[in-house]
Amino acid sequence: MAGVFIFALVMAVALFADGLALRPYDAMDLGNRLQPPGTGGPLGTDQFGRDLFSRVVYGSRIALRVGLIVVTIETVLGVTMGLFAGYYGGWVDRVIASVTDVTWALPPIVLALAIVTALGPSLNNVIIAIALVSWAGYARLIRTKTQGLKNMPFVEAARALGESDLSIMFRYILPNTFGLVIVLATLSLPGAILSTTALSFLGLGSQPPAPDWGVILNEGIRHLYDAPWISVFPGLAIVCTALGFNLLGEGLRDVLDPRMKV
C-alpha cells in the first residue's frame, strides 16, 4: 500500500508540476539567495535565489521520464535477447549467454560511466548508457522462462499449425512472461532513477540550470554548511521515490509471481 501511495504521489507531482511549482524552476532572485525553508519558500532558495520547491517538483518529472525511458529500452532489449536465447538454444544461446554474463559481471554504474565518458555528457547519452548495461537481468530470467515454455502443448500446437518462430515467440511465449516482466520493470525503475541521478551529480547527465535532482545535489554540496537544505530536500526526494518503487515492485512480485526471487 505504501508503495502504491508513493508511486501515485510521484506521478501526480510529475504530471502537475506546472501547477504545483511556485515559480519557474530557473527564475533567479539574487536578493533572496540562500534563504532557509519558510523564509524563502517551503523549501528555501538556492545560491541563485531560485525556489527549491519548484526545482524539486520539476525534478520529479525528469526523474520519472528518464527512468521510464531507460526501463522501456532495457526491457525490450533484455526480453528479446532472452526469448531468442531460450527458444533457439545451441550457438544462439551460447553467444547471448556469454554477452549477458559479461554484462552481468561488470558493475553497471562503472560501465555506464565509461560509456557516457566516451559518448560525451548529456542526458540522452546517460539514458543510452544505463539501458545498455541494465538489460542482462531480464535476459537471464526470460531465457529460463522461455526454456520452460517452448515445449508446452500450446507451443507444439502452434508449430503444428505452421506458425513461424517469431510468431511463436512473440504471440504465444511472450504473453506468458508478462507478469515476470512487469515485476522486473517495476523493480528496475528505482535503479534507473538512482543511476541517472548519480551521473548527473557527476556532471555527465543533465546540465545546469536543469532541475535534475543530481544537478541540485551537486550544486548543494558547495553550500553544505551554510545552506544544507539545498542538498537535503532533493536527497529525500530520491530516497522516498526509490523506496516507494521498490515497495511497489515487491508487492507486485508477491501478487503476480510469489515464487519469483530477484
Coordinates of C-alpha atoms in Angstrom, one line a residue:
M1 CA 0.0 0.0 0.0
A2 CA 2.8 2.4 0.9
G3 CA 4.5 1.7 -2.5
V4 CA 1.3 2.4 -4.4
F5 CA 0.8 5.7 -2.5
I6 CA 4.3 6.9 -3.2
F7 CA 4.1 5.9 -6.8
A8 CA 0.8 7.7 -7.2
L9 CA 2.2 10.8 -5.4
V10 CA 5.4 11.0 -7.6
M11 CA 3.2 10.5 -10.7
A12 CA 0.9 13.3 -9.6
V13 CA 3.7 15.7 -8.8
A14 CA 5.4 15.0 -12.2
L15 CA 2.2 15.4 -14.2
F16 CA 1.0 18.5 -12.4
A17 CA 4.4 20.2 -11.9
D18 CA 3.4 23.3 -13.8
G19 CA 0.5 23.9 -11.4
L20 CA 2.4 22.9 -8.2
A21 CA 5.5 25.0 -8.8
L22 CA 5.5 28.4 -7.2
R23 CA 7.9 29.9 -9.7
P24 CA 9.7 28.9 -12.9
Y25 CA 12.5 26.5 -11.9
D26 CA 15.2 28.7 -13.4
A27 CA 13.8 32.1 -12.1
M28 CA 16.6 33.8 -10.2
D29 CA 16.3 36.3 -7.4
L30 CA 19.8 37.2 -6.1
G31 CA 18.3 39.4 -3.4
N32 CA 16.8 36.3 -1.8
R33 CA 19.7 33.8 -2.3
L34 CA 20.3 31.0 0.3
Q35 CA 17.1 31.7 2.2
P36 CA 16.1 28.9 4.6
P37 CA 12.8 27.0 4.4
G38 CA 9.9 29.1 5.4
T39 CA 11.6 32.4 4.8
G40 CA 12.4 31.9 1.1
G41 CA 9.6 29.5 0.3
P42 CA 8.5 26.0 1.5
L43 CA 12.0 24.5 0.9
G44 CA 14.0 27.7 0.8
T45 CA 16.1 29.1 -2.1
D46 CA 19.5 28.1 -3.6
Q47 CA 22.6 30.1 -4.3
F48 CA 20.9 32.0 -7.2
G49 CA 17.7 32.7 -5.3
R50 CA 15.8 30.0 -7.2
D51 CA 12.9 28.5 -5.4
L52 CA 14.0 25.0 -4.3
F53 CA 10.5 23.6 -4.0
S54 CA 9.8 24.4 -7.7
R55 CA 13.1 22.8 -8.7
V56 CA 12.5 19.6 -6.7
V57 CA 9.0 19.4 -8.2
Y58 CA 10.2 19.8 -11.7
G59 CA 13.0 17.3 -10.9
S60 CA 10.4 14.6 -10.3
R61 CA 9.3 15.0 -13.9
I62 CA 12.8 14.5 -15.2
A63 CA 13.5 11.5 -12.9
L64 CA 10.3 9.7 -13.8
R65 CA 10.5 10.4 -17.5
V66 CA 14.2 9.3 -17.7
G67 CA 13.5 6.3 -15.5
L68 CA 10.6 5.1 -17.7
I69 CA 12.6 5.5 -20.9
V70 CA 15.5 3.6 -19.5
V71 CA 13.3 0.8 -18.2
T72 CA 11.4 0.6 -21.5
I73 CA 14.7 0.3 -23.6
E74 CA 16.3 -2.3 -21.2
T75 CA 13.0 -4.3 -21.1
V76 CA 12.7 -4.5 -24.9
L77 CA 16.4 -5.4 -25.3
G78 CA 16.6 -7.9 -22.4
V79 CA 13.3 -9.6 -23.2
T80 CA 14.2 -10.0 -26.9
M81 CA 17.6 -11.4 -26.1
G82 CA 16.1 -13.8 -23.5
L83 CA 13.4 -15.0 -25.9
F84 CA 15.9 -15.8 -28.7
A85 CA 18.4 -17.5 -26.3
G86 CA 15.8 -19.6 -24.6
Y87 CA 13.9 -20.6 -27.8
Y88 CA 16.7 -21.4 -30.1
G89 CA 19.3 -22.7 -27.7
G90 CA 22.5 -24.0 -29.3
W91 CA 25.0 -21.4 -30.5
V92 CA 22.5 -18.6 -30.3
D93 CA 22.0 -19.3 -26.6
R94 CA 25.8 -19.6 -26.0
V95 CA 26.5 -16.3 -27.7
I96 CA 23.8 -14.4 -25.9
A97 CA 24.6 -16.1 -22.6
S98 CA 28.2 -15.1 -22.9
V99 CA 27.3 -11.4 -23.6
T100 CA 24.8 -11.5 -20.8
D101 CA 27.3 -13.0 -18.3
V102 CA 29.9 -10.3 -19.2
T103 CA 27.4 -7.5 -18.8
W104 CA 26.1 -9.0 -15.6
A105 CA 29.6 -9.4 -14.1
L106 CA 30.6 -5.7 -14.5
P107 CA 29.4 -3.0 -12.1
P108 CA 26.6 -1.3 -14.0
I109 CA 27.4 2.2 -12.8
V110 CA 31.1 1.9 -13.7
L111 CA 30.3 0.5 -17.1
A112 CA 27.7 3.3 -17.7
L113 CA 30.2 5.9 -16.5
A114 CA 32.7 4.6 -19.1
I115 CA 30.1 4.7 -21.9
V116 CA 29.0 8.2 -21.1
T117 CA 32.6 9.4 -20.9
A118 CA 33.2 8.0 -24.3
L119 CA 29.9 9.5 -25.8
G120 CA 30.1 12.8 -24.0
P121 CA 28.0 14.3 -21.2
S122 CA 24.3 14.6 -22.0
L123 CA 21.0 13.2 -20.6
N124 CA 20.4 11.3 -23.8
N125 CA 23.8 9.6 -23.6
V126 CA 23.1 8.7 -19.9
I127 CA 19.8 7.1 -20.9
I128 CA 21.6 5.0 -23.6
A129 CA 24.4 4.0 -21.3
I130 CA 22.2 2.9 -18.4
A131 CA 19.9 0.9 -20.7
L132 CA 22.8 -0.8 -22.3
V133 CA 24.2 -2.1 -19.0
S134 CA 20.9 -3.0 -17.3
W135 CA 19.2 -5.5 -19.7
A136 CA 21.1 -8.6 -18.5
G137 CA 18.8 -9.4 -15.6
Y138 CA 15.8 -9.5 -18.0
A139 CA 17.6 -11.7 -20.5
R140 CA 18.6 -14.3 -17.8
L141 CA 15.2 -14.7 -16.3
I142 CA 13.2 -14.6 -19.7
R143 CA 15.7 -17.2 -21.1
T144 CA 14.9 -19.6 -18.3
K145 CA 11.2 -18.9 -18.5
T146 CA 11.2 -19.5 -22.3
Q147 CA 13.1 -22.8 -22.0
G148 CA 10.3 -24.0 -19.7
L149 CA 7.6 -22.8 -22.1
K150 CA 8.9 -23.7 -25.6
N151 CA 7.9 -27.4 -25.3
M152 CA 4.4 -26.8 -23.7
P153 CA 1.4 -28.3 -25.6
F154 CA 0.1 -24.9 -26.8
V155 CA 3.5 -24.1 -28.4
E156 CA 3.7 -27.5 -30.0
A157 CA 0.2 -26.9 -31.4
A158 CA 1.3 -23.6 -32.8
R159 CA 4.2 -25.3 -34.6
A160 CA 1.9 -27.9 -36.0
L161 CA -0.3 -25.2 -37.5
G162 CA 2.8 -23.7 -39.3
E163 CA 3.4 -20.7 -37.1
S164 CA 6.8 -19.1 -37.6
D165 CA 9.4 -19.0 -34.9
L166 CA 8.9 -15.2 -34.4
S167 CA 5.1 -15.7 -34.2
I168 CA 5.5 -18.4 -31.6
M169 CA 7.9 -16.3 -29.5
F170 CA 6.0 -13.1 -29.5
R171 CA 2.4 -14.3 -29.8
Y172 CA 2.5 -17.4 -27.6
I173 CA 5.5 -17.4 -25.3
L174 CA 5.9 -13.6 -24.6
P175 CA 2.4 -13.1 -23.2
N176 CA 3.1 -15.9 -20.6
T177 CA 6.0 -13.8 -19.3
F178 CA 4.2 -10.6 -18.8
G179 CA 3.8 -11.0 -15.0
L180 CA 7.6 -11.5 -14.7
V181 CA 8.4 -8.6 -17.0
I182 CA 6.1 -6.2 -15.1
V183 CA 7.7 -7.1 -11.8
L184 CA 11.3 -6.8 -13.2
A185 CA 10.5 -3.4 -14.8
T186 CA 9.0 -2.0 -11.6
L187 CA 12.0 -3.2 -9.5
S188 CA 14.4 -1.8 -12.1
L189 CA 12.8 1.7 -12.1
P190 CA 14.4 2.9 -8.8
G191 CA 17.8 1.7 -10.0
A192 CA 17.4 3.6 -13.3
I193 CA 16.5 6.8 -11.4
L194 CA 19.4 6.4 -9.0
S195 CA 21.9 5.8 -11.8
T196 CA 20.8 8.8 -13.8
T197 CA 20.8 11.0 -10.7
A198 CA 24.3 9.8 -9.9
L199 CA 25.7 10.5 -13.3
S200 CA 24.0 13.9 -13.3
F201 CA 25.6 14.6 -9.9
L202 CA 29.0 13.8 -11.5
G203 CA 28.3 16.3 -14.3
L204 CA 27.7 13.7 -17.0
G205 CA 23.9 13.9 -17.4
S206 CA 21.6 16.9 -17.2
Q207 CA 23.5 20.2 -17.2
P208 CA 22.6 23.3 -15.1
P209 CA 20.2 25.0 -14.9
A210 CA 18.1 21.9 -15.4
P211 CA 16.2 20.9 -12.2
D212 CA 17.6 17.4 -12.2
W213 CA 17.9 16.1 -8.7
G214 CA 21.5 15.1 -9.3
V215 CA 22.3 18.6 -10.6
I216 CA 20.7 20.2 -7.5
L217 CA 22.7 17.8 -5.2
N218 CA 25.9 18.8 -7.0
E219 CA 25.2 22.5 -6.5
G220 CA 24.2 21.9 -2.9
I221 CA 27.5 20.3 -2.0
R222 CA 29.2 23.7 -2.2
H223 CA 26.8 25.1 0.4
L224 CA 26.5 22.0 2.6
Y225 CA 27.4 24.0 5.8
D226 CA 25.7 27.3 5.2
A227 CA 22.6 26.1 3.2
P228 CA 22.2 22.3 3.8
W229 CA 18.6 22.3 2.7
I230 CA 19.8 22.6 -0.9
S231 CA 21.1 19.0 -0.7
V232 CA 18.7 17.6 1.9
F233 CA 15.4 18.0 0.1
P234 CA 16.4 16.6 -3.3
G235 CA 18.1 13.8 -1.4
L236 CA 14.9 13.0 0.5
A237 CA 13.0 13.0 -2.8
I238 CA 15.4 10.5 -4.3
V239 CA 15.3 8.2 -1.3
C240 CA 11.5 8.3 -1.0
T241 CA 11.0 7.7 -4.7
A242 CA 13.4 4.7 -4.8
L243 CA 11.9 3.2 -1.6
G244 CA 8.3 3.6 -2.9
F245 CA 9.1 2.0 -6.2
N246 CA 10.9 -0.9 -4.5
L247 CA 7.9 -1.5 -2.2
L248 CA 5.6 -1.4 -5.2
G249 CA 7.8 -3.9 -7.1
E250 CA 7.9 -6.2 -4.2
G251 CA 4.1 -6.0 -3.8
L252 CA 3.6 -6.8 -7.5
R253 CA 6.1 -9.7 -7.2
D254 CA 4.1 -11.2 -4.3
V255 CA 0.8 -10.9 -6.3
L256 CA 2.0 -11.9 -9.8
D257 CA 4.6 -14.5 -9.0
P258 CA 5.1 -15.4 -5.3
R259 CA 7.9 -17.9 -6.3
M260 CA 10.0 -15.3 -8.1
K261 CA 13.3 -14.4 -6.5
V262 CA 15.0 -11.3 -7.9

